[in-house]
mmCIF file of C-alpha atoms in Angstrom:
data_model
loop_
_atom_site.group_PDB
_atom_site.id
_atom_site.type_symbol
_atom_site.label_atom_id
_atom_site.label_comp_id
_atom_site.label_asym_id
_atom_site.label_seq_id
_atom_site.Cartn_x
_atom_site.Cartn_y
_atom_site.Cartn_z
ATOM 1 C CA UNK A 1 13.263 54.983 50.159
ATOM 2 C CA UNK A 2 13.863 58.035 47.920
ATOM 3 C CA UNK A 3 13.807 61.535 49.924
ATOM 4 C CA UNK A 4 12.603 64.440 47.663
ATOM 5 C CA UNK A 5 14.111 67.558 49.303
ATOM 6 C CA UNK A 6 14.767 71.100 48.200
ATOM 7 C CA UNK A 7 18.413 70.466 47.533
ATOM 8 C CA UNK A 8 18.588 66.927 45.812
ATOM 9 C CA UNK A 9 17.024 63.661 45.534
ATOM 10 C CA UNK A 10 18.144 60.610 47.081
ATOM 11 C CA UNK A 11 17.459 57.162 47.527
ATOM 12 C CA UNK A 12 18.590 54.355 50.234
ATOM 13 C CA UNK A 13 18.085 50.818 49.443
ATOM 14 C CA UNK A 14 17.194 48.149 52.402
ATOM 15 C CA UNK A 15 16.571 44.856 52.413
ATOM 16 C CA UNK A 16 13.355 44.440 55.290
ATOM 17 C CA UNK A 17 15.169 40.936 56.582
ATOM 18 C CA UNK A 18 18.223 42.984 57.182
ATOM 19 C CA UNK A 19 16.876 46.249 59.063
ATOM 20 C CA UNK A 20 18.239 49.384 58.516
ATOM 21 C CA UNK A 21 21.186 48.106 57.216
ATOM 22 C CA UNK A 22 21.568 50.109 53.434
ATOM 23 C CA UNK A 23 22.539 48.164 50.617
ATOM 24 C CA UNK A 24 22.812 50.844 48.035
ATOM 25 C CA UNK A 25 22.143 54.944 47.922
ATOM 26 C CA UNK A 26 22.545 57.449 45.253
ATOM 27 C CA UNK A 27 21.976 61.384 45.475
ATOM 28 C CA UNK A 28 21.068 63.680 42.525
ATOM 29 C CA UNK A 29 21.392 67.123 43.174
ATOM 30 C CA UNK A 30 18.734 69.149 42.431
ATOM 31 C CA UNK A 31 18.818 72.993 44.075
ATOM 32 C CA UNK A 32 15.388 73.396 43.482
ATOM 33 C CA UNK A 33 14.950 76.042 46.295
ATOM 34 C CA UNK A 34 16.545 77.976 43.649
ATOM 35 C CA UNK A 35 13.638 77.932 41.311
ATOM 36 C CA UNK A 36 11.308 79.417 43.190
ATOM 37 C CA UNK A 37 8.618 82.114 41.982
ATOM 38 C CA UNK A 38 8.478 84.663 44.531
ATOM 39 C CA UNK A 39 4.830 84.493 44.950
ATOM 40 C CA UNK A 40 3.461 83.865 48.519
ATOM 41 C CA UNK A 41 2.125 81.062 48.490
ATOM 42 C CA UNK A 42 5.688 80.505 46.771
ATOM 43 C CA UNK A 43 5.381 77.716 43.220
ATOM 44 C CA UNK A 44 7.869 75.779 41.385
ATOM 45 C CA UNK A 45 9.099 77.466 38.051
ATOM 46 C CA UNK A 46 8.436 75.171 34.860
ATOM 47 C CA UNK A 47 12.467 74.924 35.280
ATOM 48 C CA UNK A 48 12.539 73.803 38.897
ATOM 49 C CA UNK A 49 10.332 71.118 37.894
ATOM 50 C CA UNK A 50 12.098 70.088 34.594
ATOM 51 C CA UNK A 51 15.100 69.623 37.017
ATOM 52 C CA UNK A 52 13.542 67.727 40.051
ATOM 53 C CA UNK A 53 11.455 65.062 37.307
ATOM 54 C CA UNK A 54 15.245 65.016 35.534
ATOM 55 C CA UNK A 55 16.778 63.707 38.981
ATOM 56 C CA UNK A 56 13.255 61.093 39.284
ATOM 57 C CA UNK A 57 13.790 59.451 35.935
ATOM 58 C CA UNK A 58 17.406 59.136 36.735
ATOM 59 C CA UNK A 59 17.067 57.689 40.328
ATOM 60 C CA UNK A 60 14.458 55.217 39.134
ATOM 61 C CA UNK A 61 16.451 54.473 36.239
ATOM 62 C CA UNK A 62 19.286 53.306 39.099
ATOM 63 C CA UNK A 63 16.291 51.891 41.421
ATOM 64 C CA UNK A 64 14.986 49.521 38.735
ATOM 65 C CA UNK A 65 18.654 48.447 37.576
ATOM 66 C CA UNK A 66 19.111 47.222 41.077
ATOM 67 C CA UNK A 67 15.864 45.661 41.041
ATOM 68 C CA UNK A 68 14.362 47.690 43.894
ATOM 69 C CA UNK A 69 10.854 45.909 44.323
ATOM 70 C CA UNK A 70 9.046 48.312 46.462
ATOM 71 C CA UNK A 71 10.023 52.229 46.058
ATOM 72 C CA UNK A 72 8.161 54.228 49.109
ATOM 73 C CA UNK A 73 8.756 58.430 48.721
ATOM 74 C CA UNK A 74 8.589 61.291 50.710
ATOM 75 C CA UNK A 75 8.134 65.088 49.792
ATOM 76 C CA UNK A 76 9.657 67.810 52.345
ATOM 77 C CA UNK A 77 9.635 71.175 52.814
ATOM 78 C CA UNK A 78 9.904 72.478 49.367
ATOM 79 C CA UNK A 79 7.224 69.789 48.025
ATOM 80 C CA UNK A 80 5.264 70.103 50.740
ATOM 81 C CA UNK A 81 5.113 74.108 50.816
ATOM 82 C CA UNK A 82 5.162 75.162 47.292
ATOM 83 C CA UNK A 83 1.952 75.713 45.613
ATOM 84 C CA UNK A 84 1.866 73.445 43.279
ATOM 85 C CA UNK A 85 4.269 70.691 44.652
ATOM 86 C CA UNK A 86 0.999 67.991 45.100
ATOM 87 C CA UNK A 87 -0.130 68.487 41.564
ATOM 88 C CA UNK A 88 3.832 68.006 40.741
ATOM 89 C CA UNK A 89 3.744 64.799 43.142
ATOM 90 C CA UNK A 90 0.902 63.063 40.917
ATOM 91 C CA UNK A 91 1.950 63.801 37.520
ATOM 92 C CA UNK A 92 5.109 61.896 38.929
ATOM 93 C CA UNK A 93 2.766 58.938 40.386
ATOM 94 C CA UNK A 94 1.514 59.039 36.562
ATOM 95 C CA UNK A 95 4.918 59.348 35.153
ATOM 96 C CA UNK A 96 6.930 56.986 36.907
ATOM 97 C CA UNK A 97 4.206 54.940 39.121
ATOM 98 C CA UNK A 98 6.107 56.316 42.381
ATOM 99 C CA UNK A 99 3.401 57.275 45.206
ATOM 100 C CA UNK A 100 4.824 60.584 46.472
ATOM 101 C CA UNK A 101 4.354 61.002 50.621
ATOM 102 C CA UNK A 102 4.258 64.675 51.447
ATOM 103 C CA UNK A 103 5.246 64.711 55.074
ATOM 104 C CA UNK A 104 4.645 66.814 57.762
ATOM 105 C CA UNK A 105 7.541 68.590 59.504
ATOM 106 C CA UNK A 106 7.399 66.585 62.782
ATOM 107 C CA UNK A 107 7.294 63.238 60.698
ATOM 108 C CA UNK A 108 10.263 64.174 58.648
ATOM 109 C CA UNK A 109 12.320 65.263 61.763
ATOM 110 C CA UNK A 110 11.639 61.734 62.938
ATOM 111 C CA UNK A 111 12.074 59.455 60.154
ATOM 112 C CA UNK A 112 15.897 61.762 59.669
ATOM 113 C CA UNK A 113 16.326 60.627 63.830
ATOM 114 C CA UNK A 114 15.524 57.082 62.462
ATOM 115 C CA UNK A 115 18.151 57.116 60.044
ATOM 116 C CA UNK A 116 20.909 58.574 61.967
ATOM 117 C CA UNK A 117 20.496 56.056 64.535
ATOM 118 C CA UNK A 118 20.216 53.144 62.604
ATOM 119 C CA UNK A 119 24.121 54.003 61.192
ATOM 120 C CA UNK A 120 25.020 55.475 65.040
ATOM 121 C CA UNK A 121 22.998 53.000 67.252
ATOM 122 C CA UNK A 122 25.976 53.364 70.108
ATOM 123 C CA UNK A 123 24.074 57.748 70.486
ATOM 124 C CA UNK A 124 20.743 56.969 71.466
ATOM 125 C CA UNK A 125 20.104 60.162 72.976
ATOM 126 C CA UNK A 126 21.886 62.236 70.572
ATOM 127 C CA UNK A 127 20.331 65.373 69.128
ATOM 128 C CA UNK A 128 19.593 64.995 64.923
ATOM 129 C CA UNK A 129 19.527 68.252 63.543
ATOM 130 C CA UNK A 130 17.991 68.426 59.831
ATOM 131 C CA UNK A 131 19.143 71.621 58.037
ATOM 132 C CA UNK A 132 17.441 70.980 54.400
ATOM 133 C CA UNK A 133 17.178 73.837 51.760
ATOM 134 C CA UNK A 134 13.852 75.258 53.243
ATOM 135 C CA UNK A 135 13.215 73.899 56.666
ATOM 136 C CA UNK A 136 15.180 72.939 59.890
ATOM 137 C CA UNK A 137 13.987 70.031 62.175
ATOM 138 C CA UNK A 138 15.596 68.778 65.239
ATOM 139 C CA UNK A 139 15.151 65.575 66.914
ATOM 140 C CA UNK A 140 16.085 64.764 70.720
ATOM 141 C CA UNK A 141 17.047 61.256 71.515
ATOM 142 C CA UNK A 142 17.736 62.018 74.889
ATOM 143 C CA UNK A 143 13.839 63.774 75.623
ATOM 144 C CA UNK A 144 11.804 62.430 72.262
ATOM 145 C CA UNK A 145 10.901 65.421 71.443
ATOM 146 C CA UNK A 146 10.310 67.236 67.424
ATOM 147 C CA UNK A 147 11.464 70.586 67.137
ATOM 148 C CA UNK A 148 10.381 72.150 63.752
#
C-alpha cells in the first residue's frame, strides 16, 4: 500500500495470508504542502510535482526490489484538493503503471483507524486522530464514527 500525503510518501508491505501483519515500509519525505500556488482552487507548482514523482520512482524502485506483486495507492488531502492533483495521478498511472485512489476524507480517516489497530489490536475503542499536512481526520473506535 503506498499513502501519497502532503508531507511524504510511504509504503507498507503485507503479505494477504498473513493479515495486517507489515513485512516491509519505507517513507520519503516530500513537504509538498509547501509547493502550493496560492490560487483558490489551490495547484501543485511544476516543483511540488518534480518532488512528489521524485519520491514515486524511488518508492517503486524499493517496491519492485522487494518484489511487491500488487501495489494499491491512495491520494489524500493535498492530491485530492489541489487542482490539478488527478491529472498528476494519471501521468503517474502512465509513468510508473501505479493506479492512484484519490480518497475521500471519511475513507482515509478509516483505512488510518485500520492501521492503527491492526499494530494496537489490545485499543479497540481507541480514538485515531490523523493530523496530515492539509487535513485532520479522527476515527472513534469506541462509537464508529468519522470526524473530518
Amino acid at each position: 500500500v503506498v499513502d501519497l500525503g502532503s508531507n511524504g510518501a510511504k509504503f507498507r508491505v503485507y503479505e494477504p495470508a498473513q493479515g495486517l501483519t507489515i513485512l516491509a515500509a519505507a517513507r520519503v519525505e516530500t513537504e509538498i504542502g509547501k509547493y502550493r500556488k496560492a490560487d483558490v482552487p489551490w495547484q501543485f507548482t511544476p516543483a511540488g510535482l518534480d518532488k512528489l514523482n521524485q519520491a514515486c520512482t524511488e518508492l517503486d524502485a524499493q517496491l519492485r526490489a522487494l518484489q511487491v506483486q500488487r501495489v494499491v495507492v491512495v491520494a489524500t488531502s493535498a492530491i485530492r484538493e489541489a487542482a490539478n492533483g488527478a491529472e498528476w495521478a494519471a501521468t503517474l498511472t502512465a509513468r510508473l503503471g501505479w493506479v492512484v485512489n484519490i480518497i475521500p476524507g471519511v475513507l482515509e480517516a478509516q483505512l488510518s483507524a485500520a492501521g492503527m489497530l491492526s499494530e494496537h489490536p489490545d485499543y479497540p475503542h481507541a480514538l485515531c486522530v490523523d493530523q496530515g499536512g492539509g487535513s485532520l481526520e479522527m476515527y472513534s473506535g469506541l462509537t464508529q464514527q468519522v470526524f473530518t
